[in-house]
């Protein structure tokens, strides 16, 4: 009987059940909500890229060197801002909960598309982009989202990995389709894609605000300002064994290459 029960839990033979079969209804709803938000994130920025490139070309008079310099400046400034904003936002979420900070951070996406829509110069684009990513907690909302996922599935890493692999299929499809649709929208004017981006950001904010809280009150931590120190966190990554150190170095090199390609 016990063997039959275990076989029923795993499915036919040694083939494990699909992740959804191992979830409670509340967990399944959370997975689909998080999956939808990931797709909306990819779709929003994918839709806006063609229109943004068109606008920057117009504002710079076709000077691609000026556009490249603008991207270099705002990525450098936003990286500096995120070193403080994102850890602070994550520390606040550990003490106050995830849901409202997750939703508030997504408003930064609305602001970014508003600045893309309203900027009248390349310098204005740099200021708006830096404000959205380096001052507002847009990047911090991603950290809170990851923390909410860890609250739910952190004790089941195998299940979490399978669910994340499924999520990647959907987000990859969104990332494939959205730029194609965005290029078509750009043919009818720059601002249509920006308007869609604002709406998508607002929808993500609504989805996050209506997500059940994942961090129970008894698990919340007292706010600790020392967590905001980015150098301390960086030190931990390099002092907890050679495996983690190699992983951090590899990740840093990959991210640096991606940024250089964007610039």
Coordinates of C-alpha atoms in Angstrom, one line a residue:
X1 CA 0.0 0.0 0.0
X2 CA 2.8 2.3 0.9
X3 CA 4.5 1.6 -2.4
X4 CA 1.4 2.2 -4.3
X5 CA 1.0 5.5 -2.5
X6 CA 4.5 6.6 -3.5
X7 CA 3.9 5.6 -7.1
X8 CA 0.7 7.6 -7.1
X9 CA 2.6 10.6 -5.8
X10 CA 5.2 10.3 -8.6
X11 CA 3.0 9.2 -11.5
X12 CA 3.4 6.2 -13.7
X13 CA 6.7 4.3 -13.1
X14 CA 9.6 6.6 -12.3
X15 CA 8.3 9.6 -14.3
X16 CA 7.8 12.5 -11.8
X17 CA 4.6 14.4 -11.9
X18 CA 4.5 17.8 -13.6
X19 CA 5.2 20.6 -11.1
X20 CA 1.6 21.8 -11.2
X21 CA 0.5 18.5 -9.7
X22 CA 2.6 19.2 -6.6
X23 CA 1.2 22.6 -5.9
X24 CA -1.7 23.7 -3.8
X25 CA -4.4 25.8 -5.6
X26 CA -2.9 29.0 -3.9
X27 CA 0.6 28.1 -5.0
X28 CA -0.5 27.4 -8.6
X29 CA -2.3 30.7 -8.7
X30 CA 0.9 32.4 -7.5
X31 CA 3.0 30.6 -10.2
X32 CA 0.7 31.8 -13.0
X33 CA 0.6 35.3 -11.6
X34 CA 4.4 35.5 -11.4
X35 CA 4.6 33.9 -14.9
X36 CA 2.3 36.5 -16.3
X37 CA 4.3 39.3 -14.8
X38 CA 7.5 38.0 -16.2
X39 CA 5.9 37.9 -19.7
X40 CA 4.5 41.4 -19.3
X41 CA 8.0 42.6 -18.3
X42 CA 9.5 41.1 -21.4
X43 CA 6.6 42.3 -23.6
X44 CA 6.7 45.9 -22.3
X45 CA 10.4 46.5 -23.0
X46 CA 10.3 44.5 -26.2
X47 CA 7.4 46.6 -27.6
X48 CA 9.2 49.8 -26.8
X49 CA 12.6 49.2 -28.3
X50 CA 11.9 50.0 -31.9
X51 CA 10.1 53.2 -31.0
X52 CA 12.9 54.2 -28.6
X53 CA 15.5 53.7 -31.2
X54 CA 13.6 55.7 -33.7
X55 CA 13.2 58.6 -31.2
X56 CA 16.8 58.6 -30.2
X57 CA 17.9 58.7 -33.9
X58 CA 15.6 61.7 -34.4
X59 CA 16.7 63.5 -31.3
X60 CA 20.4 63.0 -32.0
X61 CA 20.1 63.8 -35.7
X62 CA 21.2 60.3 -36.6
X63 CA 24.4 60.6 -34.5
X64 CA 24.9 56.9 -33.4
X65 CA 28.0 57.9 -31.4
X66 CA 25.8 60.3 -29.3
X67 CA 23.3 57.5 -28.7
X68 CA 26.0 55.1 -27.7
X69 CA 27.5 57.7 -25.3
X70 CA 24.0 58.3 -23.8
X71 CA 23.5 54.6 -23.1
X72 CA 27.0 54.4 -21.6
X73 CA 26.2 57.3 -19.2
X74 CA 22.8 56.1 -18.1
X75 CA 23.9 52.5 -17.5
X76 CA 26.9 53.8 -15.4
X77 CA 24.7 56.1 -13.4
X78 CA 21.9 53.6 -12.9
X79 CA 24.4 50.9 -11.8
X80 CA 25.7 53.3 -9.1
X81 CA 22.2 54.1 -8.0
X82 CA 21.1 50.4 -7.9
X83 CA 24.0 49.6 -5.5
X84 CA 22.1 51.5 -2.8
X85 CA 18.4 51.5 -3.9
X86 CA 18.1 47.7 -4.6
X87 CA 19.6 46.4 -1.3
X88 CA 17.7 49.0 0.7
X89 CA 14.4 47.9 -1.0
X90 CA 15.2 44.3 -0.4
X91 CA 15.9 45.0 3.3
X92 CA 12.6 46.9 3.7
X93 CA 10.7 44.0 2.1
X94 CA 12.3 41.6 4.7
X95 CA 10.8 43.7 7.5
X96 CA 7.5 45.0 6.0
X97 CA 6.5 42.3 3.5
X98 CA 6.7 41.8 -0.2
X99 CA 3.4 42.7 -1.8
X100 CA 3.1 46.5 -1.6
X101 CA 6.8 47.1 -2.3
X102 CA 6.6 44.7 -5.2
X103 CA 3.7 46.8 -6.6
X104 CA 5.3 50.1 -5.9
X105 CA 8.5 49.2 -7.6
X106 CA 6.6 48.3 -10.8
X107 CA 5.4 51.9 -11.0
X108 CA 8.9 52.7 -12.1
X109 CA 8.2 51.0 -15.4
X110 CA 5.3 53.4 -16.0
X111 CA 7.6 56.3 -15.2
X112 CA 10.3 55.0 -17.6
X113 CA 7.9 54.8 -20.5
X114 CA 6.5 58.2 -19.6
X115 CA 10.0 59.7 -19.8
X116 CA 10.6 57.9 -23.1
X117 CA 7.4 59.5 -24.4
X118 CA 8.1 63.0 -23.0
X119 CA 11.8 63.4 -23.4
X120 CA 12.8 66.1 -25.9
X121 CA 16.5 65.5 -26.1
X122 CA 19.1 62.8 -25.7
X123 CA 20.1 64.3 -22.4
X124 CA 16.5 64.2 -21.2
X125 CA 16.4 60.5 -22.1
X126 CA 19.5 59.9 -20.0
X127 CA 18.0 61.7 -17.0
X128 CA 14.7 59.9 -17.3
X129 CA 16.2 56.5 -17.6
X130 CA 18.6 57.1 -14.7
X131 CA 15.7 58.3 -12.5
X132 CA 13.6 55.2 -13.3
X133 CA 16.4 52.7 -12.7
X134 CA 18.8 54.4 -10.3
X135 CA 16.4 56.4 -8.1
X136 CA 13.1 54.6 -8.3
X137 CA 13.0 51.0 -7.1
X138 CA 12.3 49.5 -10.5
X139 CA 15.3 47.1 -10.2
X140 CA 14.4 46.6 -6.5
X141 CA 11.0 45.3 -7.5
X142 CA 12.8 42.4 -9.3
X143 CA 14.6 41.6 -6.1
X144 CA 11.4 41.6 -4.1
X145 CA 9.8 39.4 -6.8
X146 CA 12.6 36.9 -6.4
X147 CA 12.2 37.1 -2.6
X148 CA 8.5 36.4 -2.9
X149 CA 9.3 33.3 -5.0
X150 CA 11.8 32.1 -2.4
X151 CA 9.3 32.6 0.3
X152 CA 7.0 30.2 -1.5
X153 CA 9.4 27.6 -3.0
X154 CA 12.7 28.1 -1.2
X155 CA 12.3 25.0 0.8
X156 CA 11.7 22.9 -2.4
X157 CA 14.6 23.8 -4.7
X158 CA 13.9 20.9 -7.2
X159 CA 10.3 22.0 -7.6
X160 CA 11.4 25.6 -7.9
X161 CA 13.9 24.9 -10.6
X162 CA 11.3 23.0 -12.7
X163 CA 8.8 25.8 -12.4
X164 CA 11.4 28.4 -13.3
X165 CA 12.3 26.3 -16.3
X166 CA 8.7 26.4 -17.4
X167 CA 8.5 30.1 -16.8
X168 CA 11.5 30.7 -19.0
X169 CA 9.6 29.1 -22.0
X170 CA 6.8 31.6 -21.7
X171 CA 9.0 34.6 -21.1
X172 CA 11.2 33.6 -24.1
X173 CA 8.1 33.6 -26.3
X174 CA 7.1 37.0 -25.0
X175 CA 10.6 38.3 -25.7
X176 CA 10.5 36.8 -29.2
X177 CA 7.0 38.2 -30.2
X178 CA 7.0 41.6 -28.5
X179 CA 9.8 43.2 -30.5
X180 CA 8.2 42.1 -33.8
X181 CA 4.9 43.7 -32.7
X182 CA 6.7 46.8 -31.4
X183 CA 8.4 47.3 -34.8
X184 CA 4.9 47.2 -36.4
X185 CA 3.6 49.7 -33.9
X186 CA 6.6 52.0 -34.6
X187 CA 5.4 52.4 -38.2
X188 CA 2.3 54.3 -36.9
X189 CA 4.3 56.6 -34.6
X190 CA 6.7 56.5 -31.7
X191 CA 4.2 57.0 -28.9
X192 CA 1.9 54.1 -29.4
X193 CA 4.4 51.6 -28.0
X194 CA 5.2 53.9 -25.1
X195 CA 1.5 54.1 -24.2
X196 CA 1.3 50.3 -24.3
X197 CA 4.4 50.2 -22.0
X198 CA 2.7 52.5 -19.5
X199 CA -0.4 50.3 -19.5
X200 CA 1.7 47.1 -19.1
X201 CA 3.5 48.7 -16.1
X202 CA 0.2 49.6 -14.5
X203 CA -1.2 46.1 -15.0
X204 CA 1.9 44.6 -13.4
X205 CA 1.5 47.0 -10.4
X206 CA -2.1 45.8 -10.1
X207 CA -1.2 42.1 -10.3
X208 CA 1.5 42.6 -7.6
X209 CA -0.8 44.6 -5.3
X210 CA -3.5 41.8 -5.5
X211 CA -1.0 39.0 -4.9
X212 CA -1.4 37.3 -1.4
X213 CA 1.5 38.2 0.9
X214 CA 4.2 35.6 0.9
X215 CA 6.2 36.6 3.9
X216 CA 4.4 35.7 7.1
X217 CA 4.6 38.3 9.9
X218 CA 6.4 35.9 12.2
X219 CA 9.2 35.5 9.7
X220 CA 9.8 39.2 9.1
X221 CA 13.1 40.7 10.3
X222 CA 13.9 43.9 12.0
X223 CA 15.2 46.4 9.5
X224 CA 19.0 46.3 9.4
X225 CA 20.8 49.2 7.7
X226 CA 23.9 47.1 7.4
X227 CA 22.2 45.0 4.7
X228 CA 22.3 48.1 2.5
X229 CA 26.1 48.0 2.3
X230 CA 26.9 46.7 -1.2
X231 CA 30.6 46.2 -0.5
X232 CA 29.7 43.9 2.4
X233 CA 27.5 41.8 0.2
X234 CA 30.2 41.7 -2.5
X235 CA 32.7 40.5 0.1
X236 CA 30.4 37.6 1.1
X237 CA 30.3 36.4 -2.5
X238 CA 34.1 36.2 -2.7
X239 CA 34.8 34.7 0.8
X240 CA 32.4 31.7 0.9
X241 CA 34.4 29.1 -1.1
X242 CA 36.0 28.9 -4.5
X243 CA 32.9 27.6 -6.2
X244 CA 30.9 30.6 -5.4
X245 CA 33.8 32.9 -6.2
X246 CA 34.2 31.4 -9.7
X247 CA 30.4 31.6 -10.3
X248 CA 30.5 35.3 -9.3
X249 CA 33.4 36.1 -11.6
X250 CA 31.8 34.2 -14.5
X251 CA 28.5 36.0 -13.9
X252 CA 30.3 39.4 -13.7
X253 CA 32.1 38.8 -17.0
X254 CA 29.0 37.7 -18.7
X255 CA 27.0 40.7 -17.5
X256 CA 29.9 43.1 -18.5
X257 CA 29.8 41.6 -22.0
X258 CA 26.1 42.2 -22.2
X259 CA 26.4 45.8 -21.1
X260 CA 29.2 46.4 -23.6
X261 CA 27.0 45.0 -26.4
X262 CA 24.1 47.3 -25.4
X263 CA 26.4 50.3 -25.6

